[in-house]
Coordinates of C-alpha atoms in Angstrom, one line a residue:
Chain A
M15 CA 109.9 130.0 50.2
A16 CA 107.4 133.0 49.9
L17 CA 103.7 133.5 50.3
T18 CA 101.3 136.5 48.6
V19 CA 98.2 137.4 50.8
V20 CA 95.5 139.8 49.2
G21 CA 93.5 141.3 51.7
S22 CA 92.2 144.4 53.3
I23 CA 94.6 147.3 54.9
A24 CA 92.9 149.2 57.0
Y25 CA 92.7 151.9 59.4
D26 CA 90.6 151.1 62.9
A27 CA 88.8 152.7 65.8
V28 CA 88.5 150.3 68.9
R29 CA 86.7 150.3 72.0
T30 CA 87.1 147.2 74.3
P31 CA 86.3 147.1 78.1
F32 CA 90.2 147.4 78.4
G33 CA 90.9 150.6 76.9
E34 CA 90.1 152.6 73.2
R35 CA 92.0 153.3 70.5
E36 CA 91.2 156.0 67.5
R37 CA 93.2 155.0 64.9
L38 CA 95.0 151.3 64.6
L39 CA 97.1 150.2 61.9
G40 CA 94.6 147.2 60.9
G41 CA 92.9 144.7 58.1
S42 CA 93.1 141.2 57.4
A43 CA 96.1 141.5 55.3
V44 CA 98.2 143.3 58.1
H45 CA 97.1 141.4 60.6
F46 CA 97.9 138.2 58.3
S47 CA 101.2 139.5 57.3
L48 CA 102.6 140.3 60.4
A49 CA 102.0 136.9 61.9
A50 CA 103.4 135.2 58.8
S51 CA 106.3 137.2 58.4
F52 CA 107.9 135.2 61.3
F53 CA 108.2 132.4 58.9
T54 CA 108.6 133.1 55.5
E55 CA 108.8 135.8 53.0
V56 CA 105.6 138.1 52.8
R57 CA 104.3 139.8 50.2
V58 CA 101.0 142.0 50.5
V59 CA 98.6 143.0 47.7
G60 CA 95.9 145.7 49.0
P61 CA 94.9 149.4 48.5
V62 CA 95.3 152.2 50.9
G63 CA 94.7 155.9 50.5
E64 CA 96.6 159.0 50.4
D65 CA 96.1 159.4 54.0
F66 CA 98.1 156.2 55.1
G67 CA 101.6 156.9 56.7
E68 CA 105.0 156.5 56.2
T69 CA 104.8 155.0 60.0
E70 CA 102.4 152.5 59.4
L71 CA 104.3 151.1 56.4
A72 CA 107.4 151.0 58.1
V73 CA 105.4 148.6 60.6
L74 CA 105.2 146.0 57.4
T75 CA 108.9 146.9 56.0
D76 CA 110.2 146.4 59.5
R77 CA 109.1 142.6 59.6
G78 CA 110.8 142.4 55.9
I79 CA 107.0 142.4 54.7
D80 CA 107.2 143.1 50.7
V81 CA 105.0 146.1 50.3
G82 CA 105.4 146.7 46.8
D83 CA 102.1 145.6 45.8
I84 CA 100.3 147.9 48.4
E85 CA 98.5 150.3 46.0
R86 CA 98.2 153.8 47.1
V87 CA 95.4 155.2 45.4
S88 CA 95.2 159.2 44.2
G89 CA 92.3 161.2 46.4
G90 CA 91.2 157.8 47.9
E91 CA 91.1 157.4 51.7
T92 CA 91.9 154.3 53.1
F93 CA 89.2 151.4 54.5
F94 CA 88.0 152.7 57.9
W95 CA 86.4 150.3 60.4
R96 CA 84.9 151.4 63.9
G97 CA 84.0 149.0 66.4
H98 CA 83.5 147.6 70.0
Y99 CA 83.4 144.7 72.3
E100 CA 81.7 144.0 75.5
H101 CA 82.4 141.4 77.8
D102 CA 82.2 138.5 75.4
L103 CA 85.4 139.3 73.6
N104 CA 84.0 136.7 70.9
V105 CA 81.6 139.5 69.4
A106 CA 82.8 142.2 67.3
H107 CA 79.8 145.0 67.3
T108 CA 80.4 147.2 64.6
D109 CA 79.4 151.0 64.2
D110 CA 80.8 152.1 60.9
T111 CA 82.3 150.7 57.8
Q112 CA 83.8 152.8 55.2
L113 CA 85.1 150.8 52.3
N114 CA 86.8 154.1 50.8
V115 CA 89.1 152.8 48.2
F116 CA 88.7 148.9 49.4
A117 CA 85.4 149.5 47.7
E118 CA 87.0 149.8 43.9
F119 CA 89.8 147.3 44.8
E120 CA 91.2 145.8 41.6
P121 CA 94.1 143.4 42.9
K122 CA 97.1 144.1 40.7
L123 CA 99.9 141.6 41.3
S124 CA 103.5 142.0 40.2
E125 CA 105.4 139.3 38.8
R126 CA 106.9 138.3 42.1
S127 CA 103.6 138.2 44.0
R128 CA 102.1 135.9 41.2
N129 CA 105.3 133.3 41.7
S130 CA 104.9 132.9 45.3
E131 CA 104.7 128.9 46.6
L132 CA 101.5 129.9 48.9
L133 CA 98.7 132.3 48.1
F134 CA 96.4 133.6 50.4
L135 CA 93.0 135.2 49.2
G136 CA 92.1 137.1 52.4
N137 CA 88.3 137.9 53.2
I138 CA 87.3 140.4 49.5
Q139 CA 84.2 139.8 47.3
P140 CA 85.0 136.1 45.7
D141 CA 85.1 137.2 41.8
L142 CA 88.2 139.1 43.0
Q143 CA 89.4 135.9 45.0
Q144 CA 88.9 134.0 41.8
R145 CA 90.9 136.1 39.5
V146 CA 93.6 136.1 41.4
R147 CA 93.6 132.6 42.1
A148 CA 93.7 132.4 38.3
E149 CA 96.8 134.8 38.2
C150 CA 98.6 132.7 40.2
S151 CA 98.6 129.9 38.7
A152 CA 102.0 128.7 39.7
A153 CA 101.1 128.6 43.9
R154 CA 101.5 125.1 45.1
L155 CA 98.8 126.1 47.6
A156 CA 96.1 128.1 47.8
A157 CA 93.9 129.4 50.9
L158 CA 91.0 130.9 51.2
D159 CA 89.2 133.0 54.2
S160 CA 85.3 134.6 53.7
M161 CA 82.6 136.0 55.9
N162 CA 79.0 136.0 56.2
L163 CA 78.4 139.2 53.5
W164 CA 79.8 136.9 50.9
I165 CA 78.0 133.9 51.8
E166 CA 74.4 135.9 51.8
Q167 CA 75.3 138.2 48.6
A168 CA 77.7 136.2 46.4
R169 CA 77.2 132.6 47.5
E170 CA 77.5 131.1 43.9
S171 CA 81.1 133.1 43.5
L172 CA 82.3 132.0 46.5
V173 CA 81.2 128.2 46.4
A174 CA 83.0 128.8 42.9
A175 CA 86.1 130.3 44.5
I176 CA 86.4 127.8 47.5
G177 CA 86.4 125.0 44.5
E178 CA 90.1 126.5 43.4
V179 CA 92.1 126.2 46.9
D180 CA 93.2 123.5 48.8
I181 CA 92.3 125.1 52.4
L182 CA 89.4 126.7 53.7
L183 CA 89.5 128.7 56.8
L184 CA 86.3 130.4 58.0
N185 CA 84.6 130.8 61.6
D186 CA 82.9 128.1 63.0
A187 CA 79.8 130.1 62.6
E188 CA 80.5 130.9 58.6
L189 CA 81.0 127.4 58.1
R190 CA 77.6 126.2 59.4
M191 CA 76.2 128.6 57.6
L192 CA 78.1 128.1 54.2
T193 CA 76.9 124.7 54.4
G194 CA 73.8 124.6 56.5
E195 CA 74.7 121.9 58.4
P196 CA 74.6 122.6 62.2
H197 CA 76.9 119.8 63.3
L198 CA 80.6 121.1 62.7
A199 CA 82.3 118.2 61.8
R200 CA 80.0 117.3 58.9
A201 CA 79.7 121.4 58.1
A202 CA 83.4 120.5 57.4
Q203 CA 82.8 117.5 55.7
A204 CA 80.1 119.3 53.5
A205 CA 82.8 121.7 52.8
M206 CA 85.1 119.4 51.7
K207 CA 82.9 118.5 48.9
M208 CA 83.3 121.9 47.6
G209 CA 87.0 121.1 46.6
P210 CA 89.3 121.9 49.6
R211 CA 91.5 119.1 50.7
V212 CA 91.6 121.3 54.3
V213 CA 88.7 122.9 56.2
V214 CA 89.8 125.0 59.4
A215 CA 87.2 126.0 61.5
K216 CA 88.3 129.2 63.7
R217 CA 86.3 128.9 67.0
G218 CA 87.2 132.1 68.7
E219 CA 88.7 132.0 72.2
Y220 CA 87.8 128.6 71.9
G221 CA 90.8 127.4 69.3
A222 CA 90.2 125.6 66.2
A223 CA 89.3 122.5 64.6
L224 CA 91.1 121.4 61.6
F225 CA 89.3 118.4 59.0
T226 CA 90.9 116.2 55.9
A227 CA 89.5 113.2 54.8
E228 CA 91.4 111.1 57.2
T229 CA 92.1 113.1 59.9
V230 CA 90.3 115.7 62.8
L231 CA 92.8 117.8 65.0
A232 CA 91.6 120.4 67.5
V233 CA 93.4 122.9 69.6
P234 CA 91.8 124.8 72.4
G235 CA 92.8 128.7 72.8
F236 CA 95.8 129.4 74.7
L237 CA 94.4 131.0 78.1
L238 CA 95.6 134.1 78.4
D239 CA 95.6 136.4 82.1
E240 CA 94.9 139.6 79.8
V241 CA 93.1 140.2 76.4
R242 CA 93.0 143.5 75.7
D243 CA 91.7 143.6 71.7
P244 CA 90.4 140.5 69.5
T245 CA 90.3 142.4 66.3
G246 CA 92.7 140.1 64.2
A247 CA 92.4 137.6 65.9
G248 CA 91.6 134.8 63.3
D249 CA 94.0 137.1 60.8
S250 CA 96.8 136.3 63.3
F251 CA 95.9 132.5 63.3
A252 CA 95.9 132.3 59.4
G253 CA 99.0 134.1 59.4
G254 CA 100.6 131.8 61.9
F255 CA 99.4 128.8 60.4
L256 CA 99.9 129.3 56.7
G257 CA 103.3 131.3 57.3
Y258 CA 104.7 128.4 59.2
L259 CA 103.4 125.5 56.5
D260 CA 104.8 128.0 53.4
G261 CA 108.2 128.7 55.6
A262 CA 108.4 124.6 56.1
G263 CA 107.8 123.7 52.9
A264 CA 105.0 121.6 54.0
H265 CA 102.9 122.1 50.9
D266 CA 101.9 118.3 50.7
L267 CA 100.2 118.9 54.0
A268 CA 101.5 116.5 55.8
E269 CA 99.6 115.6 59.1
D270 CA 102.6 116.8 61.9
H271 CA 102.8 119.6 59.5
L272 CA 99.4 120.8 60.2
R273 CA 99.6 119.9 63.9
R274 CA 102.5 122.5 64.3
A275 CA 100.5 124.5 62.1
M276 CA 97.5 124.7 64.3
A277 CA 99.5 125.5 67.3
L278 CA 101.6 127.9 65.8
G279 CA 97.8 129.7 64.5
S280 CA 96.9 129.8 68.0
V281 CA 100.2 130.7 69.4
L282 CA 100.5 134.1 67.1
A283 CA 96.5 134.8 67.9
S284 CA 97.6 134.8 71.5
F285 CA 100.2 137.6 71.2
N286 CA 97.6 139.6 68.9
V287 CA 94.9 139.7 71.7
E288 CA 97.2 140.9 73.9
D289 CA 97.1 144.5 73.4
F290 CA 95.4 147.0 70.7
G291 CA 95.7 146.6 66.6
T292 CA 98.9 145.4 66.0
E293 CA 100.8 146.6 68.8
R294 CA 101.7 143.2 70.4
V295 CA 102.8 141.7 67.3
Q296 CA 105.4 144.9 66.0
R297 CA 107.2 144.1 69.4
L298 CA 107.1 140.2 69.4
K299 CA 110.3 138.8 69.4
P300 CA 111.0 135.5 67.6
E301 CA 112.1 133.5 70.7
E302 CA 109.0 134.4 72.3
I303 CA 107.3 132.5 69.5
D304 CA 109.3 129.1 70.6
Q305 CA 108.6 129.6 73.9
R306 CA 104.6 130.2 73.5
L307 CA 105.1 127.0 71.8
S308 CA 106.4 125.2 74.6
E309 CA 103.7 126.5 76.9
F310 CA 100.9 126.2 74.6
R311 CA 102.1 122.3 74.6
A312 CA 102.0 122.0 78.3
L313 CA 98.5 123.2 78.2
T314 CA 97.5 120.5 76.3
H315 CA 99.6 117.6 76.5
F316 CA 98.6 114.3 77.9
D317 CA 99.6 110.8 77.8
D318 CA 97.1 107.8 76.5
G319 CA 98.0 104.4 77.4
P320 CA 95.8 101.9 79.2
V321 CA 93.9 103.4 81.9
T322 CA 92.8 101.5 85.3
V323 CA 88.9 100.5 83.8
R324 CA 86.1 98.3 85.6
Chain B
M21 CA 89.3 103.5 96.2
A22 CA 86.2 104.2 96.5
L23 CA 83.8 107.8 95.3
T24 CA 80.7 108.8 96.8
V25 CA 78.5 110.9 94.8
V26 CA 75.1 113.1 96.5
G27 CA 72.8 114.4 93.8
S28 CA 69.6 114.0 91.6
I29 CA 68.5 110.9 90.1
A30 CA 66.1 111.8 87.4
Y31 CA 63.4 110.8 84.8
D32 CA 64.2 113.1 82.0
A33 CA 61.9 113.7 78.5
V34 CA 64.3 114.9 75.8
R35 CA 63.9 116.4 72.3
T36 CA 66.7 117.3 70.1
P37 CA 66.8 117.7 66.4
F38 CA 67.6 114.0 66.0
G39 CA 64.8 112.9 67.9
E40 CA 63.0 112.6 71.6
R41 CA 62.4 110.5 74.2
E42 CA 59.6 110.6 76.7
R43 CA 61.0 108.8 79.9
L44 CA 65.0 108.3 80.2
L45 CA 66.9 107.8 83.3
G46 CA 68.7 110.8 84.4
G47 CA 70.0 113.2 86.8
S48 CA 73.6 114.4 87.5
A49 CA 74.3 111.6 90.0
V50 CA 73.3 109.0 87.7
H51 CA 75.1 110.4 84.5
F52 CA 77.9 111.1 87.1
S53 CA 78.0 107.7 88.7
L54 CA 78.1 105.8 85.2
A55 CA 81.2 107.4 84.0
A56 CA 83.1 107.2 87.4
S57 CA 82.1 103.6 87.8
F58 CA 84.7 102.7 84.9
F59 CA 87.4 103.6 87.1
T60 CA 86.5 103.0 90.7
E61 CA 84.0 101.9 93.2
V62 CA 81.0 104.1 93.3
R63 CA 78.5 104.9 95.9
V64 CA 75.7 107.2 95.2
V65 CA 73.3 109.0 97.3
G66 CA 70.2 110.4 96.2
P67 CA 66.3 110.3 96.6
V68 CA 63.7 108.4 94.1
G69 CA 60.1 108.2 94.2
E70 CA 57.6 105.0 94.1
D71 CA 57.6 105.3 90.2
F72 CA 61.5 104.3 90.1
G73 CA 61.7 101.2 88.2
E74 CA 64.1 97.9 89.0
T75 CA 65.2 98.3 85.3
E76 CA 66.5 101.8 86.1
L77 CA 67.8 100.6 89.2
A78 CA 70.0 97.6 87.1
V79 CA 71.5 100.3 85.2
L80 CA 73.4 101.3 88.1
T81 CA 73.9 97.6 89.8
D82 CA 74.8 96.6 86.1
R83 CA 78.2 98.8 86.2
G84 CA 78.7 97.4 90.0
I85 CA 77.5 100.7 91.6
D86 CA 76.5 100.8 95.6
V87 CA 73.0 102.2 95.0
G88 CA 72.6 100.7 99.1
D89 CA 72.0 105.1 99.8
I90 CA 69.2 106.0 97.3
E91 CA 66.2 106.6 99.3
R92 CA 62.9 105.4 97.9
V93 CA 60.6 107.9 99.6
S94 CA 57.1 106.3 100.1
G95 CA 54.3 108.2 98.0
G96 CA 56.7 110.3 96.3
E97 CA 57.4 110.7 92.8
T98 CA 61.0 111.0 91.1
F99 CA 62.4 114.4 90.3
F100 CA 61.1 114.7 86.8
W101 CA 63.0 117.3 83.7
R102 CA 61.4 118.1 80.6
G103 CA 63.7 119.9 78.0
H104 CA 64.9 120.2 74.8
Y105 CA 67.5 121.6 72.3
E106 CA 67.9 124.0 69.0
H107 CA 70.3 123.1 66.6
D108 CA 72.9 124.8 69.2
L109 CA 73.3 121.8 71.4
N110 CA 74.9 123.9 73.6
V111 CA 71.4 125.4 75.3
A112 CA 69.2 123.5 77.0
H113 CA 65.8 124.7 77.0
T114 CA 63.8 123.9 80.2
D115 CA 60.0 123.1 79.2
D116 CA 59.2 121.3 82.7
T117 CA 60.9 120.7 86.1
Q118 CA 59.3 118.8 89.1
L119 CA 61.2 118.6 91.6
N120 CA 58.8 116.0 93.8
V121 CA 60.9 113.9 96.4
F122 CA 64.1 115.9 95.6
A123 CA 62.4 119.4 97.0
E124 CA 62.4 117.4 100.1
F125 CA 65.8 115.8 100.1
E126 CA 67.9 115.3 103.0
P127 CA 71.1 113.4 102.6
K128 CA 71.5 110.2 104.4
L129 CA 74.9 108.5 104.1
S130 CA 75.4 105.5 105.2
E131 CA 78.8 104.7 107.0
R132 CA 80.4 103.0 103.9
S133 CA 79.2 106.2 102.1
R134 CA 80.9 108.5 104.7
N135 CA 84.4 106.5 104.1
S136 CA 85.2 106.9 100.5
E137 CA 88.2 108.6 99.5
L138 CA 86.3 110.7 97.3
L139 CA 83.5 112.9 97.9
F140 CA 81.4 114.2 94.7
L141 CA 79.0 116.9 95.7
G142 CA 76.7 117.3 92.7
N143 CA 74.6 120.0 92.1
I144 CA 72.3 120.2 95.0
Q145 CA 71.4 122.8 97.8
P146 CA 74.7 124.2 98.9
D147 CA 73.5 124.0 102.9
L148 CA 73.1 120.4 101.8
Q149 CA 76.5 120.3 100.3
Q150 CA 77.9 121.7 103.7
R151 CA 76.5 119.5 105.6
V152 CA 77.5 116.0 103.4
R153 CA 81.1 117.5 103.4
A154 CA 81.2 118.0 107.0
E155 CA 79.9 113.9 107.3
C156 CA 82.8 112.9 105.0
S157 CA 85.4 114.5 107.2
A158 CA 87.6 111.3 106.4
A159 CA 87.4 111.9 102.4
R160 CA 90.9 112.7 101.1
L161 CA 89.5 114.7 98.3
A162 CA 86.2 116.7 98.2
A163 CA 85.0 118.3 95.2
L164 CA 81.7 120.4 94.1
D165 CA 79.2 121.3 91.2
S166 CA 76.8 124.1 91.2
M167 CA 74.5 126.0 89.1
N168 CA 73.2 129.7 88.4
L169 CA 70.2 129.2 90.3
W170 CA 72.1 128.7 93.5
I171 CA 74.5 131.4 92.2
E172 CA 71.7 133.7 92.5
Q173 CA 69.7 132.5 95.3
A174 CA 71.9 131.4 98.0
R175 CA 75.6 132.6 96.9
E176 CA 76.7 133.2 101.0
S177 CA 76.1 129.2 101.5
L178 CA 77.4 128.3 97.7
V179 CA 80.7 130.1 98.7
A180 CA 80.7 128.6 102.6
A181 CA 80.6 125.2 100.7
I182 CA 83.1 125.9 98.1
G183 CA 85.5 126.8 101.0
E184 CA 85.5 123.2 101.9
V185 CA 86.4 121.7 99.2
D186 CA 89.6 121.2 97.0
I187 CA 87.9 120.6 93.5
L188 CA 85.4 123.1 91.9
L189 CA 83.9 122.5 88.8
L190 CA 81.4 124.8 86.7
N191 CA 80.6 125.8 83.7
D192 CA 82.3 128.9 82.2
A193 CA 79.3 131.1 82.4
E194 CA 78.7 130.3 86.1
L195 CA 82.3 130.6 86.9
R196 CA 81.9 134.1 85.2
M197 CA 78.8 134.8 87.2
L198 CA 79.9 133.5 90.7
T199 CA 83.1 135.4 91.0
G200 CA 82.0 138.7 88.7
E201 CA 85.1 138.0 86.3
P202 CA 84.3 138.1 82.7
H203 CA 87.6 136.5 82.1
L204 CA 87.8 133.4 82.6
A205 CA 91.6 132.7 83.7
R206 CA 90.8 135.5 86.3
A207 CA 87.5 134.2 87.2
A208 CA 89.8 131.0 87.5
Q209 CA 92.2 132.8 90.4
A210 CA 89.2 134.4 92.0
A211 CA 87.6 131.0 92.8
M212 CA 90.4 129.9 93.7
K213 CA 90.6 132.8 96.3
M214 CA 87.7 130.8 98.0
G215 CA 89.3 127.4 98.8
P216 CA 89.8 125.1 96.0
R217 CA 93.5 124.3 94.9
V218 CA 91.8 123.4 91.6
V219 CA 89.1 124.9 89.3
V220 CA 87.9 123.4 86.4
A221 CA 85.5 125.7 83.7
K222 CA 83.4 123.2 81.6
R223 CA 82.9 125.0 78.1
G224 CA 80.1 122.6 76.4
E225 CA 81.2 121.4 73.2
Y226 CA 84.6 123.4 73.4
G227 CA 86.1 120.8 76.2
A228 CA 87.4 122.3 79.7
A229 CA 90.0 124.6 81.4
L230 CA 92.1 123.9 84.6
F231 CA 93.3 125.7 87.0
T232 CA 95.7 125.7 90.0
A233 CA 97.8 128.3 91.6
E234 CA 100.8 126.4 89.4
T235 CA 99.0 125.4 86.3
V236 CA 96.6 125.9 83.3
L237 CA 95.5 122.9 81.1
A238 CA 92.8 122.9 78.6
V239 CA 91.3 120.2 76.0
P240 CA 89.3 120.6 73.3
G241 CA 85.7 118.9 73.2
F242 CA 85.7 115.3 71.1
L243 CA 84.8 116.5 67.7
L244 CA 82.3 113.7 67.0
D245 CA 80.6 112.7 63.7
E246 CA 77.1 112.4 65.5
V247 CA 76.0 114.4 68.8
R248 CA 72.3 113.3 69.4
D249 CA 71.7 114.3 73.1
P250 CA 74.2 116.4 75.1
T251 CA 71.7 116.3 78.8
G252 CA 74.5 114.6 81.5
A253 CA 77.4 115.8 79.2
G254 CA 79.0 118.2 82.1
D255 CA 77.9 115.4 84.9
S256 CA 79.7 112.5 82.8
F257 CA 83.1 114.6 82.3
A258 CA 83.1 115.2 86.0
G259 CA 82.3 111.2 86.6
G260 CA 85.0 110.7 84.2
F261 CA 87.5 113.1 85.5
L262 CA 87.0 112.7 89.5
G263 CA 86.6 108.6 88.9
Y264 CA 90.0 108.5 87.1
L265 CA 91.8 110.6 90.0
D266 CA 90.1 108.3 92.7
G267 CA 91.0 105.3 90.6
A268 CA 94.5 106.2 89.9
G269 CA 94.8 107.4 93.8
A270 CA 95.7 110.7 92.6
H271 CA 94.3 112.6 95.5
D272 CA 97.6 114.6 95.9
L273 CA 96.5 115.9 92.3
A274 CA 100.1 115.4 90.8
E275 CA 99.8 117.4 87.3
D276 CA 100.3 114.4 85.1
H277 CA 97.0 112.9 86.8
L278 CA 95.0 116.0 86.2
R279 CA 95.8 116.1 82.6
R280 CA 95.0 112.5 82.0
A281 CA 91.9 113.6 84.3
M282 CA 90.8 116.2 81.7
A283 CA 91.3 114.0 78.7
L284 CA 89.4 111.2 80.5
G285 CA 86.6 113.5 81.7
S286 CA 86.3 114.8 77.6
V287 CA 86.0 111.0 76.5
L288 CA 82.9 110.1 78.7
A289 CA 81.1 113.2 77.8
S290 CA 81.9 112.4 74.3
F291 CA 80.3 108.9 75.0
N292 CA 77.4 110.4 76.7
V293 CA 76.2 112.5 73.9
E294 CA 76.3 110.1 71.2
D295 CA 72.9 108.7 72.3
F296 CA 70.2 109.6 74.5
G297 CA 70.1 109.5 78.4
T298 CA 72.5 106.8 79.5
E299 CA 71.9 104.7 76.4
R300 CA 75.2 104.8 74.9
V301 CA 77.4 105.0 78.4
Q302 CA 75.0 101.6 79.3
R303 CA 76.5 99.8 76.7
L304 CA 79.8 101.2 76.9
K305 CA 82.9 98.7 77.3
P306 CA 86.5 99.5 78.9
E307 CA 88.2 98.8 75.9
E308 CA 86.3 101.8 74.1
I309 CA 87.4 104.1 76.4
D310 CA 91.3 103.3 76.1
Q311 CA 90.7 103.3 72.4
R312 CA 88.9 106.9 72.6
L313 CA 91.5 108.1 74.8
S314 CA 94.2 107.4 72.0
E315 CA 92.0 109.0 69.2
F316 CA 91.9 111.9 71.8
R317 CA 95.2 112.0 71.9
A318 CA 95.6 111.9 68.1
L319 CA 93.4 114.8 68.1
T320 CA 95.3 117.1 70.2
H321 CA 98.7 116.2 70.0
F322 CA 100.9 118.3 68.4
D323 CA 105.4 118.4 68.8
D324 CA 106.9 121.5 69.9
G325 CA 110.6 122.5 69.7
P326 CA 112.4 125.6 67.5
V327 CA 110.9 127.0 64.6
T328 CA 112.0 128.3 61.8
V329 CA 111.8 131.9 62.6
R330 CA 112.7 135.5 60.8

């Protein structure tokens, strides 16, 4: 199985109450790819500038990620984001955004990238998402992420793009904004009417909720002793979630697979936030994933059955 | 087994995006008692005014709750709260508070109330909590709730009261405020150093997290299609949680019981918010609790075991 992801590749400058870094490898496609690479073959499509280093590229290739469709733009500079977090790590404060080569990004997919079983349309302009979706008509499953900017500025195009995918992943606030429904379960129902069979609401440190026509699932966030940098947690969640589904061949979206995918999304996000940028996931070992999945089950498991009631 | 709760009994006037009510039975001891009454014998201690009606009292006695220690103050009026919620149902906006008989409340416990196996010190002035705790020295388990007001105005007394109980239940924001620790898991560790063996962080619609020296548990909130009034959800959670522990004789706080107690807290809170005030819990049937517990397990359950990783 293989998965293609289209999205941003970036340099991030990040400050949190627990430290700061001036030049971190970042971007939605990067965090997503690293998380997904533990479960399936990953092909990444996105632009970088001439300043993008071999060291950063090696972070991806060391995890076996196919970087053949990373386009190096002559004379261009890589997308740059500077932000900080106060004590409430759920809220990112943006101090500077330089789109650079990302502003003129026109995704170019190789034959290999077009033929992946699963396609993830990361958070890019929705017209581009639609175009890539059409190019990857062979994909057995397509998923999409977006953000408040596109909901506000390109709603019609975004709704059309959502209409072409099987799975929609959004922050809970974005899902409410997209649908105009303050109540989460109803917002998810409204989003499903746009096309997707599965809607996942990402809830930051509180975990995630998943909705289909038949079922509702929820996982809390993993409760860590230490969180250093939440940047990329949502993308790591998506990478763990979709990477697992593709690697397991679960393109039919059977419920047991969705359950495990939600847990693995949370597990990968939990590793991501333990250190700055990609630092923790770069040194992550497969067996640590199995172990934390068991710990996560221990965190949430309980038995049902009749209780003594009066 | 039996449980004694000390706290407020109130009339609430509530407006939410889904309707409004001018005079609802409310108060922390009421919501708590109704939830706990499905699992154990409940004795409630609290003051009401001459305006408190037989109809409201019957809501409690119909559930078998012992109201012998509800003190009717001559010439007094019942505690009154008026508030409203906007679309974010996690935030209550207070429009009016009239403490009335609650301002001069001096808890008077009968022999019966003093001899319960479990004591719940609802959100009252912490000096009173300490006094009641000392009176109930026979209790095998004591738990305490509080609020930002006492953290700000009577911190020393509150910390002393917390030092005398086994279980501390607070909203996550209050737990951070009490300990000065922005990170939830560390805030819970700091609170445990004050005395309690178990710290429960209530997280509104996001569920709850539980910490002991050995373990961490988390449940998401139940994802309802309809929420009409969140008032009393935290008290219903505490009632389900502690009522179950007492009814099951789980005063040793064994982990499997704590797990089920967390789930039952969420289940009772989920019923509470489906309608205004106590309206939904008043018509709740025991078998609905069993059924929703199973639904809640279906919401959160997943299997662990090795996953295909690369």
